[in-house]
Each structure stands twice: as structure tokens, then as C-alpha cells.
XYZ file of N, CA and C in Angstrom:
837
model
N 93.815 127.276 57.626
C 93.256 127.059 56.294
C 92.479 125.748 56.278
N 91.297 125.780 55.657
C 90.439 124.601 55.616
C 90.337 124.088 54.185
N 90.203 122.768 54.075
C 90.063 122.106 52.776
C 88.903 121.130 52.829
N 88.302 120.897 51.700
C 87.231 119.912 51.608
C 87.834 118.528 51.841
N 87.248 117.712 52.745
C 87.813 116.395 53.028
C 87.671 115.409 51.869
N 86.807 115.741 50.904
C 86.601 114.810 49.784
C 87.424 115.195 48.563
N 87.253 116.436 48.078
C 87.933 116.839 46.837
C 89.217 117.614 47.091
N 89.428 118.091 48.341
C 90.645 118.800 48.677
C 90.653 120.255 48.286
N 89.532 120.790 47.839
C 89.482 122.197 47.449
C 89.655 123.094 48.670
N 90.393 124.191 48.460
C 90.578 125.164 49.525
C 89.275 125.907 49.776
N 88.877 125.979 51.040
C 87.640 126.648 51.417
C 87.952 128.059 51.900
N 87.311 129.008 51.258
C 87.524 130.413 51.630
C 86.633 130.789 52.811
N 86.863 131.953 53.342
C 86.049 132.423 54.448
C 84.607 132.637 54.027
N 84.405 132.921 52.721
C 83.055 133.137 52.227
C 82.295 131.832 52.033
N 83.023 130.706 52.044
C 82.371 129.399 51.870
C 81.867 128.908 53.219
N 80.804 129.561 53.665
C 80.279 129.250 54.986
C 79.137 128.252 54.950
N 78.739 127.841 53.766
C 77.651 126.873 53.675
C 78.099 125.494 54.137
N 77.108 124.641 54.427
C 77.396 123.307 54.955
C 77.969 122.387 53.899
N 77.723 122.708 52.599
C 78.192 121.848 51.524
C 79.378 122.480 50.801
N 80.250 121.618 50.287
C 81.406 122.091 49.529
C 80.929 122.751 48.227
N 81.395 123.951 47.904
C 80.956 124.631 46.679
C 81.452 123.946 45.403
N 82.434 123.054 45.531
C 82.980 122.405 44.338
C 82.349 121.031 44.078
N 82.349 120.143 45.084
C 81.808 118.791 44.877
C 80.455 118.584 45.529
N 80.017 119.513 46.365
C 78.692 119.431 46.968
C 78.575 118.504 48.163
N 79.683 117.906 48.641
C 79.595 116.986 49.764
C 79.273 117.746 51.048
N 78.519 117.105 51.921
C 78.197 117.707 53.209
C 79.447 117.681 54.076
N 79.963 118.855 54.412
C 81.223 118.946 55.140
C 81.100 118.470 56.586
N 79.897 118.519 57.151
C 79.705 118.136 58.546
C 79.591 116.622 58.689
N 78.850 116.000 57.787
C 78.550 114.575 57.942
C 79.371 113.676 57.025
N 80.360 114.245 56.341
C 81.176 113.427 55.446
C 81.948 112.380 56.256
N 81.750 111.130 55.910
C 82.371 109.982 56.596
C 82.131 110.017 58.113
N 80.933 110.451 58.490
C 80.628 110.528 59.925
C 80.601 109.148 60.569
N 80.101 108.137 59.828
C 80.079 106.781 60.386
C 81.494 106.278 60.655
N 82.400 106.580 59.731
C 83.784 106.149 59.909
C 84.427 106.861 61.098
N 84.073 108.133 61.267
C 84.605 108.883 62.403
C 84.090 108.307 63.722
N 82.803 107.923 63.723
C 82.239 107.325 64.931
C 82.928 105.999 65.249
N 83.196 105.210 64.190
C 83.905 103.947 64.394
C 85.315 104.185 64.945
N 85.974 105.210 64.405
C 87.321 105.542 64.885
C 87.288 105.935 66.370
N 86.312 106.782 66.727
C 86.203 107.215 68.128
C 85.888 106.030 69.042
N 84.989 105.169 68.578
C 84.637 103.995 69.366
C 85.840 103.068 69.547
N 86.614 102.894 68.468
C 87.790 102.028 68.539
C 88.839 102.607 69.487
N 89.030 103.939 69.432
C 89.995 104.579 70.332
C 89.579 104.403 71.790
N 88.262 104.551 72.053
C 87.766 104.407 73.422
C 87.966 102.974 73.925
N 87.713 102.001 73.070
C 87.884 100.604 73.469
C 89.355 100.248 73.660
N 90.229 100.820 72.847
C 91.669 100.583 73.025
C 92.138 101.182 74.347
N 91.664 102.378 74.662
C 92.023 103.014 75.931
C 91.516 102.188 77.107
N 90.299 101.668 76.971
C 89.751 100.819 78.029
C 90.573 99.538 78.175
N 91.010 98.975 77.053
C 91.829 97.758 77.092
C 93.166 98.010 77.764
N 93.689 99.244 77.684
C 94.945 99.588 78.368
C 94.714 99.815 79.867
N 93.559 100.392 80.205
C 93.297 100.786 81.591
C 92.778 99.637 82.447
N 91.938 98.794 81.873
C 91.280 97.745 82.662
C 92.263 96.811 83.369
N 93.360 96.370 82.725
C 94.309 95.511 83.454
C 94.896 96.178 84.698
N 95.116 97.492 84.642
C 95.621 98.200 85.817
C 94.600 98.172 86.951
N 93.327 98.330 86.583
C 92.262 98.269 87.591
C 92.179 96.862 88.177
N 92.292 95.858 87.326
C 92.238 94.468 87.799
C 93.391 94.167 88.752
N 94.594 94.671 88.432
C 95.743 94.442 89.319
C 95.575 95.173 90.645
N 95.006 96.384 90.593
C 94.778 97.135 91.831
C 93.770 96.413 92.723
N 92.691 95.905 92.138
C 91.695 95.162 92.914
C 92.312 93.909 93.521
N 93.152 93.219 92.736
C 93.805 92.011 93.252
C 94.756 92.345 94.394
N 95.436 93.488 94.305
C 96.397 93.876 95.344
C 95.710 94.124 96.684
N 94.474 94.639 96.642
C 93.762 94.917 97.886
C 92.895 93.737 98.346
N 92.166 93.128 97.404
C 91.168 92.131 97.797
C 91.213 90.875 96.929
N 92.357 90.604 96.288
C 92.427 89.496 95.339
C 92.466 88.120 95.968
N 92.801 88.027 97.247
C 92.877 86.734 97.925
C 92.856 87.001 99.424
N 92.643 85.952 100.228
C 92.661 86.157 101.688
C 93.971 86.756 102.196
N 95.098 86.368 101.611
C 96.376 86.905 102.074
C 96.529 88.375 101.678
N 95.940 88.774 100.532
C 95.979 90.185 100.143
C 95.129 91.021 101.094
N 93.982 90.499 101.488
C 93.133 91.198 102.452
C 93.850 91.303 103.798
N 94.542 90.228 104.169
C 95.317 90.242 105.415
C 96.383 91.330 105.379
N 97.053 91.459 104.225
C 98.078 92.502 104.104
C 97.469 93.879 104.281
N 96.312 94.118 103.669
C 95.673 95.428 103.774
C 95.291 95.728 105.224
N 94.776 94.710 105.920
C 94.419 94.900 107.332
C 95.664 95.193 108.158
N 96.741 94.447 107.896
C 97.979 94.653 108.648
C 98.659 95.974 108.300
N 98.295 96.562 107.176
C 98.820 97.881 106.823
C 98.245 98.955 107.734
N 96.967 98.790 108.085
C 96.278 99.790 108.911
C 96.379 99.460 110.400
N 96.480 98.177 110.715
C 96.440 97.735 112.115
C 97.478 98.393 113.021
N 98.750 98.587 112.577
C 99.732 99.176 113.499
C 99.294 100.508 114.096
N 98.606 101.329 113.319
C 98.150 102.616 113.857
C 97.123 102.388 114.962
N 96.268 101.391 114.777
C 95.254 101.079 115.781
C 95.911 100.571 117.062
N 96.992 99.805 116.905
C 97.671 99.267 118.096
C 98.271 100.368 118.957
N 98.511 101.542 118.371
C 99.081 102.636 119.157
C 98.085 103.220 120.153
N 96.810 102.810 120.023
C 95.845 103.213 121.050
C 96.110 102.478 122.360
N 96.803 101.334 122.263
C 97.265 100.629 123.461
C 98.478 101.390 124.011
N 98.567 101.611 125.305
C 99.735 102.342 125.857
C 101.051 101.708 125.427
N 101.942 102.534 124.862
C 103.231 102.022 124.384
C 104.404 102.511 125.227
N 104.133 103.388 126.175
C 105.200 103.880 127.050
C 104.629 104.186 128.427
N 105.517 104.162 129.403
C 105.111 104.435 130.780
C 106.087 105.430 131.394
N 105.591 106.613 131.750
C 106.392 107.622 132.421
C 106.271 107.398 133.939
N 107.396 107.444 134.610
C 107.384 107.195 136.057
C 108.147 108.280 136.812
N 107.777 108.415 138.060
C 108.449 109.324 139.006
C 108.147 108.820 140.406
N 108.837 109.333 141.417
C 108.531 108.888 142.790
C 107.076 109.127 143.171
N 106.440 110.115 142.517
C 105.058 110.442 142.882
C 104.040 109.538 142.204
N 104.417 108.860 141.140
C 103.451 108.020 140.437
C 103.902 107.715 139.017
N 102.949 107.259 138.192
C 103.262 106.886 136.814
C 102.112 107.299 135.882
N 102.440 107.305 134.570
C 101.441 107.692 133.572
C 101.679 106.877 132.297
N 100.605 106.335 131.735
C 100.688 105.557 130.510
C 100.490 106.466 129.297
N 101.273 106.243 128.250
C 101.251 107.071 127.055
C 100.785 106.229 125.865
N 99.826 106.763 125.104
C 99.402 106.115 123.866
C 99.230 107.171 122.785
N 98.593 106.805 121.671
C 98.441 107.727 120.544
C 97.668 108.979 120.933
N 96.669 108.823 121.774
C 95.882 109.979 122.218
C 96.766 110.951 122.990
N 97.656 110.425 123.821
C 98.573 111.278 124.586
C 99.506 112.049 123.656
N 99.965 111.377 122.577
C 100.850 112.035 121.612
C 100.118 113.164 120.908
N 98.866 112.916 120.502
C 98.067 113.953 119.831
C 97.874 115.148 120.754
N 97.551 114.894 122.010
C 97.382 115.987 122.977
C 98.686 116.749 123.191
N 99.808 116.030 123.151
C 101.120 116.663 123.291
C 101.366 117.644 122.154
N 101.047 117.223 120.934
C 101.235 118.106 119.779
C 100.258 119.275 119.810
N 99.044 119.026 120.235
C 98.042 120.107 120.299
C 98.431 121.169 121.322
N 99.182 120.761 122.316
C 99.625 121.710 123.352
C 100.917 122.429 122.955
N 101.311 122.317 121.689
C 102.509 123.000 121.217
C 103.770 122.195 121.365
N 103.634 120.893 121.473
C 104.801 120.059 121.668
C 105.662 119.873 120.436
N 105.118 120.196 119.246
C 105.891 120.005 118.011
C 107.179 120.814 118.032
N 107.096 122.090 118.407
C 108.293 122.931 118.437
C 109.309 122.432 119.457
N 108.828 121.997 120.611
C 109.737 121.470 121.642
C 110.442 120.216 121.151
N 109.678 119.331 120.502
C 110.261 118.071 120.061
C 111.280 118.295 118.947
N 110.900 119.130 117.942
C 111.816 119.389 116.833
C 113.081 120.074 117.312
N 112.956 120.900 118.347
C 114.138 121.556 118.884
C 115.052 120.591 119.627
N 114.489 119.479 120.095
C 115.277 118.513 120.861
C 115.872 117.406 119.996
N 115.306 117.196 118.793
C 115.827 116.158 117.897
C 117.054 116.692 117.173
N 118.161 115.932 117.036
C 118.331 114.565 117.513
C 119.069 114.466 118.852
N 119.271 115.588 119.538
C 120.046 115.540 120.784
C 119.361 114.669 121.829
N 118.049 114.768 121.917
C 117.301 113.966 122.876
C 116.879 112.648 122.225
N 117.341 111.555 122.781
C 117.014 110.239 122.203
C 115.525 109.938 122.323
N 114.897 110.394 123.393
C 113.463 110.151 123.553
C 112.659 110.952 122.530
N 113.115 112.190 122.228
C 112.451 112.984 121.197
C 112.631 112.345 119.825
N 113.831 111.830 119.566
C 114.091 111.123 118.313
C 113.217 109.877 118.207
N 113.026 109.192 119.345
C 112.176 108.002 119.356
C 110.746 108.343 118.959
N 110.225 109.446 119.495
C 108.863 109.843 119.144
C 108.776 110.257 117.681
N 109.803 110.945 117.178
C 109.810 111.341 115.770
C 109.781 110.118 114.863
N 110.608 109.118 115.188
C 110.641 107.883 114.398
C 109.317 107.141 114.502
N 108.719 107.152 115.692
C 107.427 106.488 115.880
C 106.344 107.151 115.025
N 106.349 108.470 114.982
C 105.355 109.195 114.177
C 105.523 108.898 112.689
N 106.776 108.853 112.235
C 107.019 108.545 110.821
C 106.581 107.120 110.509
N 106.898 106.177 111.419
C 106.506 104.785 111.213
C 104.989 104.648 111.159
N 104.298 105.382 112.041
C 102.830 105.325 112.047
C 102.255 105.942 110.778
N 102.859 107.041 110.322
C 102.358 107.714 109.110
C 102.639 106.920 107.848
N 103.597 106.004 107.898
C 103.934 105.206 106.721
C 102.785 104.311 106.285
N 101.819 104.057 107.185
C 100.690 103.204 106.798
C 99.949 103.805 105.619
N 99.875 105.136 105.576
C 99.165 105.795 104.487
C 99.920 105.627 103.172
N 101.240 105.800 103.207
C 102.057 105.612 101.998
C 101.980 104.162 101.533
N 102.073 103.233 102.479
C 102.001 101.814 102.120
C 100.651 101.470 101.502
N 99.583 102.001 102.098
C 98.238 101.704 101.579
C 98.050 102.265 100.176
N 98.609 103.449 99.915
C 98.479 104.052 98.587
C 99.272 103.263 97.552
N 100.497 102.881 97.920
C 101.348 102.171 96.963
C 100.907 100.732 96.719
N 99.985 100.225 97.533
C 99.444 98.897 97.261
C 98.748 98.859 95.905
N 98.204 99.998 95.487
C 97.472 100.041 94.227
C 98.368 99.693 93.046
N 99.681 99.905 93.208
C 100.628 99.598 92.118
C 101.558 98.448 92.488
N 101.162 97.650 93.480
C 102.067 96.600 93.955
C 102.202 95.431 92.979
N 101.372 95.402 91.950
C 101.517 94.349 90.945
C 101.939 94.926 89.599
N 102.542 96.115 89.657
C 103.147 96.678 88.466
C 104.526 96.058 88.232
N 105.308 96.706 87.385
C 106.602 96.157 86.989
C 107.528 95.952 88.177
N 107.629 96.962 89.053
C 108.510 96.857 90.222
C 107.703 96.924 91.517
N 106.409 96.653 91.437
C 105.525 96.862 92.576
C 105.817 95.977 93.766
N 106.021 94.675 93.529
C 106.218 93.756 94.653
C 107.510 94.066 95.408
N 108.578 94.352 94.674
C 109.835 94.712 95.327
C 109.722 96.017 96.083
N 108.992 96.983 95.508
C 108.815 98.270 96.196
C 108.019 98.086 97.480
N 107.002 97.230 97.461
C 106.199 96.997 98.662
C 107.052 96.394 99.778
N 107.874 95.419 99.436
C 108.752 94.810 100.448
C 109.696 95.858 101.014
N 110.235 96.724 100.158
C 111.165 97.767 100.622
C 110.463 98.754 101.552
N 109.247 99.172 101.200
C 108.519 100.134 102.028
C 108.153 99.542 103.385
N 107.683 98.310 103.390
C 107.303 97.680 104.657
C 108.533 97.362 105.505
N 109.654 97.048 104.848
C 110.903 96.842 105.597
C 111.338 98.142 106.265
N 111.252 99.231 105.528
C 111.610 100.543 106.071
C 110.714 100.902 107.252
N 109.418 100.624 107.130
C 108.484 100.919 108.224
C 108.804 100.099 109.461
N 109.119 98.830 109.256
C 109.476 97.963 110.391
C 110.753 98.456 111.069
N 111.746 98.851 110.280
C 113.000 99.359 110.846
C 112.762 100.657 111.619
N 111.865 101.501 111.135
C 111.529 102.717 111.878
C 110.934 102.372 113.245
N 110.038 101.390 113.260
C 109.416 100.992 114.527
C 110.452 100.458 115.502
N 111.362 99.610 115.009
C 112.414 99.056 115.877
C 113.349 100.162 116.355
N 113.751 101.057 115.434
C 114.652 102.153 115.809
C 114.015 103.058 116.855
N 112.695 103.266 116.729
C 111.992 104.088 117.713
C 112.063 103.452 119.098
N 111.842 102.138 119.154
C 111.897 101.439 120.445
C 113.305 101.493 121.040
N 114.319 101.307 120.195
C 115.706 101.318 120.671
C 116.074 102.712 121.218
N 115.702 103.753 120.457
C 116.008 105.124 120.900
C 115.278 105.458 122.200
N 114.055 104.940 122.332
C 113.299 105.228 123.546
C 113.952 104.575 124.756
N 114.438 103.336 124.579
C 115.132 102.656 125.675
C 116.410 103.399 126.041
N 117.130 103.868 124.999
C 118.388 104.586 125.245
C 118.146 105.932 125.921
N 117.000 106.548 125.667
C 116.719 107.863 126.254
C 115.669 107.825 127.337
N 115.562 106.710 128.048
C 114.491 106.544 129.029
C 114.592 107.527 130.201
N 115.797 108.056 130.426
C 115.953 109.026 131.525
C 115.999 110.467 131.025
N 115.679 110.642 129.750
C 115.751 111.981 129.149
C 114.403 112.307 128.508
N 113.395 112.539 129.333
C 112.040 112.794 128.822
C 111.549 114.197 129.183
N 112.490 115.076 129.499
C 112.094 116.424 129.897
C 111.408 117.176 128.772
N 111.676 116.764 127.510
C 111.033 117.438 126.392
C 109.527 117.214 126.411
N 109.099 116.114 127.047
C 107.679 115.797 127.084
C 106.999 116.292 128.359
N 107.680 116.166 129.467
C 107.049 116.504 130.753
C 108.114 116.822 131.797
N 107.742 117.646 132.749
C 108.619 117.945 133.890
C 108.178 117.183 135.130
N 107.042 116.500 135.036
C 106.491 115.807 136.197
C 107.120 114.434 136.398
N 107.640 113.852 135.310
C 108.158 112.486 135.394
C 109.636 112.485 135.001
N 110.385 111.562 135.582
C 111.838 111.577 135.415
C 112.366 110.477 134.502
N 111.631 109.408 134.308
C 112.106 108.307 133.472
C 110.929 107.663 132.750
N 111.273 106.819 131.776
C 110.225 106.168 130.984
C 110.667 104.761 130.613
N 109.692 103.946 130.291
C 109.962 102.582 129.841
C 108.915 102.179 128.813
N 109.294 101.223 127.976
C 108.340 100.738 126.984
C 107.239 99.944 127.656
N 106.039 100.087 127.077
C 104.902 99.341 127.589
C 104.426 98.385 126.496
N 103.398 97.604 126.777
C 102.986 96.525 125.889
C 102.644 97.006 124.475
N 102.088 98.223 124.368
C 101.699 98.729 123.057
C 102.862 98.838 122.086
N 104.061 99.143 122.600
C 105.241 99.260 121.732
C 105.577 97.918 121.105
N 105.494 96.870 121.895
C 105.805 95.539 121.373
C 104.738 95.064 120.387
N 103.479 95.411 120.675
C 102.398 95.060 119.744
C 102.569 95.813 118.426
N 102.984 97.085 118.517
C 103.197 97.894 117.316
C 104.308 97.297 116.452
N 105.430 96.946 117.072
C 106.546 96.347 116.323
C 106.128 94.997 115.746
N 105.382 94.208 116.524
C 104.936 92.899 116.047
C 104.001 93.045 114.849
N 103.115 94.041 114.880
C 102.197 94.260 113.760
C 102.959 94.667 112.506
N 103.987 95.514 112.665
C 104.797 95.909 111.515
C 105.565 94.706 110.958
N 106.048 93.852 111.841
C 106.765 92.657 111.408
C 105.816 91.715 110.660
N 104.603 91.557 111.186
C 103.627 90.691 110.520
C 103.305 91.201 109.118
N 103.155 92.520 108.972
C 102.890 93.102 107.655
C 104.049 92.845 106.695
N 105.282 92.946 107.211
C 106.459 92.688 106.378
C 106.510 91.226 105.949
N 106.230 90.316 106.878
C 106.261 88.879 106.551
C 105.224 88.556 105.487
N 104.030 89.123 105.602
C 102.977 88.882 104.604
C 103.408 89.405 103.243
N 104.070 90.560 103.201
C 104.532 91.107 101.925
C 105.610 90.231 101.302
N 106.497 89.700 102.135
C 107.525 88.793 101.610
C 106.873 87.529 101.038
N 105.841 87.027 101.746
C 105.121 85.845 101.255
C 104.448 86.141 99.922
N 103.853 87.313 99.799
C 103.207 87.686 98.541
C 104.239 87.897 97.438
N 105.419 88.398 97.807
C 106.480 88.593 96.825
C 106.913 87.252 96.229
N 106.961 86.224 97.070
C 107.390 84.905 96.598
C 106.261 84.152 95.910
N 105.064 84.234 96.488
C 103.941 83.442 95.982
C 103.161 84.180 94.909
N 102.907 85.460 95.153
C 102.122 86.249 94.216
C 100.636 85.972 94.336
N 99.864 86.716 93.569
C 98.417 86.561 93.520
C 97.996 86.434 92.064
N 97.156 85.478 91.791
C 96.655 85.313 90.438
C 95.628 86.397 90.146
N 95.950 87.272 89.223
C 95.068 88.385 88.885
C 94.020 87.902 87.879
N 92.769 88.177 88.171
C 91.684 87.822 87.261
C 91.418 89.015 86.342
N 91.903 88.904 85.132
C 91.761 90.012 84.188
C 90.384 89.974 83.525
N 89.784 91.133 83.414
C 88.487 91.267 82.754
C 88.675 91.206 81.244
N 87.919 90.338 80.530
C 88.043 90.291 79.071
C 87.686 91.639 78.451
N 88.494 92.104 77.532
C 88.259 93.381 76.851
C 88.132 93.139 75.353
N 87.110 93.745 74.755
C 86.871 93.625 73.323
C 87.148 94.953 72.640
N 87.706 94.855 71.447
C 87.918 96.035 70.597
C 87.209 95.756 69.277
N 86.077 96.416 69.094
C 85.291 96.174 67.884
C 84.782 94.748 67.790
N 84.505 94.128 68.954
C 84.023 92.755 68.965
C 85.122 91.712 68.985
N 86.360 92.126 68.799
C 87.496 91.203 68.812
C 88.164 91.233 70.187
N 88.558 90.076 70.721
C 89.367 90.102 71.948
C 90.623 90.942 71.722
N 91.020 91.694 72.741
C 92.113 92.644 72.548
C 93.401 91.951 72.090
N 93.641 90.698 72.579
C 94.839 89.977 72.157
C 94.808 89.708 70.657
N 93.620 89.347 70.166
C 93.480 89.084 68.732
C 93.653 90.365 67.928
N 93.072 91.459 68.442
C 93.189 92.750 67.743
C 94.648 93.178 67.652
N 95.389 93.089 68.774
C 96.790 93.502 68.776
C 97.641 92.605 67.871
N 97.288 91.323 67.793
C 98.041 90.420 66.909
C 97.845 90.808 65.446
N 96.647 91.229 65.100
C 96.397 91.678 63.729
C 97.198 92.941 63.421
N 97.252 93.839 64.393
C 98.020 95.074 64.205
C 99.500 94.747 64.030
N 100.020 93.826 64.853
C 101.435 93.453 64.756
C 101.739 92.751 63.433
N 100.754 92.065 62.882
C 100.942 91.395 61.596
C 100.954 92.369 60.421
N 100.600 93.623 60.709
C 100.613 94.633 59.656
C 99.343 94.694 58.840
N 98.237 94.171 59.363
C 96.969 94.235 58.633
C 96.508 95.682 58.502
N 95.869 95.965 57.396
C 95.335 97.303 57.185
C 94.092 97.497 58.036
N 93.682 98.742 58.179
C 92.498 99.030 58.972
C 91.255 98.390 58.352
N 91.194 98.399 57.023
C 90.031 97.825 56.349
C 89.938 96.324 56.618
N 91.077 95.628 56.616
C 91.072 94.185 56.885
C 90.635 93.899 58.321
N 91.124 94.704 59.255
C 90.740 94.517 60.651
C 89.257 94.829 60.835
N 88.766 95.863 60.144
C 87.353 96.224 60.247
C 86.462 95.097 59.727
N 86.881 94.420 58.670
C 86.085 93.310 58.151
C 85.986 92.192 59.195
N 87.093 91.914 59.868
C 87.064 90.896 60.913
C 86.192 91.355 62.085
N 86.215 92.660 62.373
C 85.347 93.191 63.417
C 83.884 92.977 63.073
N 83.531 93.237 61.808
C 82.141 93.074 61.385
C 81.696 91.627 61.525
N 82.582 90.695 61.176
C 82.256 89.269 61.319
C 82.039 88.921 62.787
N 82.949 89.411 63.658
C 82.841 89.125 65.096
C 81.572 89.728 65.680
N 81.250 90.960 65.282
C 80.042 91.611 65.790
C 78.795 90.889 65.303
N 78.821 90.417 64.046
C 77.674 89.671 63.520
C 77.472 88.368 64.297
N 78.561 87.689 64.629
C 78.462 86.451 65.408
C 77.926 86.734 66.816
N 78.385 87.836 67.417
C 77.886 88.208 68.742
C 76.395 88.517 68.697
N 75.970 89.218 67.636
C 74.553 89.546 67.497
C 73.727 88.275 67.298
N 74.270 87.334 66.531
C 73.561 86.076 66.291
C 73.410 85.286 67.594
N 74.464 85.226 68.392
C 74.389 84.530 69.673
C 73.387 85.209 70.603
N 73.380 86.535 70.572
C 72.439 87.269 71.415
C 70.998 86.995 70.990
N 70.754 86.999 69.687
C 69.401 86.726 69.184
C 68.953 85.322 69.580
N 69.857 84.345 69.490
C 69.520 82.972 69.879
C 69.192 82.896 71.367
N 69.932 83.625 72.177
C 69.691 83.632 73.612
C 68.327 84.223 73.919
N 67.989 85.352 73.273
C 66.689 85.987 73.498
C 65.567 85.067 73.053
N 65.755 84.407 71.891
C 64.727 83.491 71.388
C 64.525 82.318 72.342
N 65.637 81.800 72.901
C 65.534 80.685 73.846
C 64.811 81.117 75.117
N 65.092 82.305 75.587
C 64.414 82.799 76.796
C 62.927 82.998 76.542
N 62.582 83.525 75.363
C 61.164 83.722 75.045
C 60.434 82.385 74.918
N 61.127 81.385 74.326
C 60.538 80.039 74.199
C 60.319 79.414 75.576
N 61.308 79.567 76.463
C 61.180 79.023 77.810
C 60.072 79.714 78.587
N 59.935 81.016 78.355
C 58.883 81.782 79.059
C 57.502 81.355 78.592
N 57.341 81.131 77.271
C 56.058 80.686 76.736
C 55.729 79.285 77.225
N 56.770 78.417 77.316
C 56.560 77.067 77.804
C 56.131 77.054 79.263
N 56.669 77.995 80.048
C 56.307 78.076 81.454
C 54.889 78.545 81.647
N 54.384 79.344 80.715
C 53.016 79.823 80.821
C 52.013 78.737 80.474
């Protein structure tokens, strides 16, 4: 059921004209300016809620040199796995294993063999833990976007601690299962950690230390000023908390917008004067 927004008369299905049959007001454009102001105010309030989250996300990734260092150290451990992290040996020779070797192992159908051997085979468990630790970089990188939320800093420390423990556990399991590598190959009889494993653990430790430093020190977030109807959002919210009516707040908005327009006009006039003087 529809009613006239001005006089409240019930509109029948036959009242299809643009104007109210009782008071004659235009039903489409009645208080259209006020509606536009309402929509504009809602959009600015939404922007005022969203912008601080964007500012915190930017600060978490690139807000300071130490934040950039953390982001680099989040991705670096995966890159370090390109360095050989294990060495398979046999009387006939030896073979170095890195991330490329692991990918080729999985492409050759090694996933089923490995899953069937976990957790009985310590070397298979070591590779499983290593894969999870390497994949955690993606989770850590995603959660950085919320690392300056309510529980963000503590969550980041917990995630990076978990990743570091996975890396250490992988190395320990690999050492314990160095003579049990049949799940990977029949050509070699034993295995040992190589330099890449230590670099991987060191990179995870460095990322954890940086997160702990950020947890204690923090990063100063540069918040973008947000206006609502020409008023700073803090001022607007204070008026709302004081219980001011919409009309009172709108009057203050008009004053603020008029002052902004006056400052803008003065700036344009000064630029035009300077341009004429230069000529």
C-alpha cells in the first residue's frame, strides 16, 4: 500500500499520475534534495567507517621499514626452499633435494605415497610439516591485512610462532627419520639436512622476531581525514552523541561547507593573481 509522503493520503492503483490527487505534490521529486543529502551523508559515514581499516591495512604492509621487512620475511622462507634443504645418499652417490624436487615428487604421484606413510614414516611426516610450514606464508600474508585490528598483533605473533614450530618440527622429524626415506626413493638409503633447511628455519625465526618487535613497538598508523557533510568525522560523531537533532547538525554542516567554499575561492583567487603577476 502506498501513501502520499506529504499529506498521507492512501494512493489507489488508479492514482498512477506523478502528482498526488489530493494535495498535488510531485510524488517523484518531493523532498528530493533532502533525500540526496541523506544518501550523501550515508555514503560519507560508510567511508568514515571503512577508511581507517584501509589505513591500518596499508600500515601493516608498508607503514614503516620494519613493516616492509616483516612482509618480505613472510615470503622469503618459501624462496629459501629453492636452496637444497636435504641430501639423499647411498653407496652409489648422492642427490640434493629442494622445492623443485618436492614439486616433481608430487607431480609423479608422490602425494598418495606420502599420505599413506604419514605418520608412521618420520621422513614423510617431516615433508608434510615442511609443506604446511611453507604454505603458511600465504595465510600469514593474508592475515597481515588485519594485524592492526583488535586482536591482530597477538594473532600475528601466534601464527608466525606456529609456522616457526612447524619448520623446527620438520627438521627434527627429518633427522629422526634419516634412514627411512623409502617413501621418496628406492635409489638412496639415508638422508641428512642440508644448508637450505637451516636457512628456512632461520628465515621463519627472523619473521617471528620481527613480529614480536612490532607487537611491542607497534606502528603509528597515519589515518586519512574523513569529512561528513564538511564536518570532521570526530566532530560529527560528537554531535550525534550529544543528542543533536538532524536539523541542528545540518546547520553546522552548511556553515562548514560555506567556510570550505570560501577558502577554496580565496585559493583560486590567489592563484589567478599570482598567474597574472607572472605574466
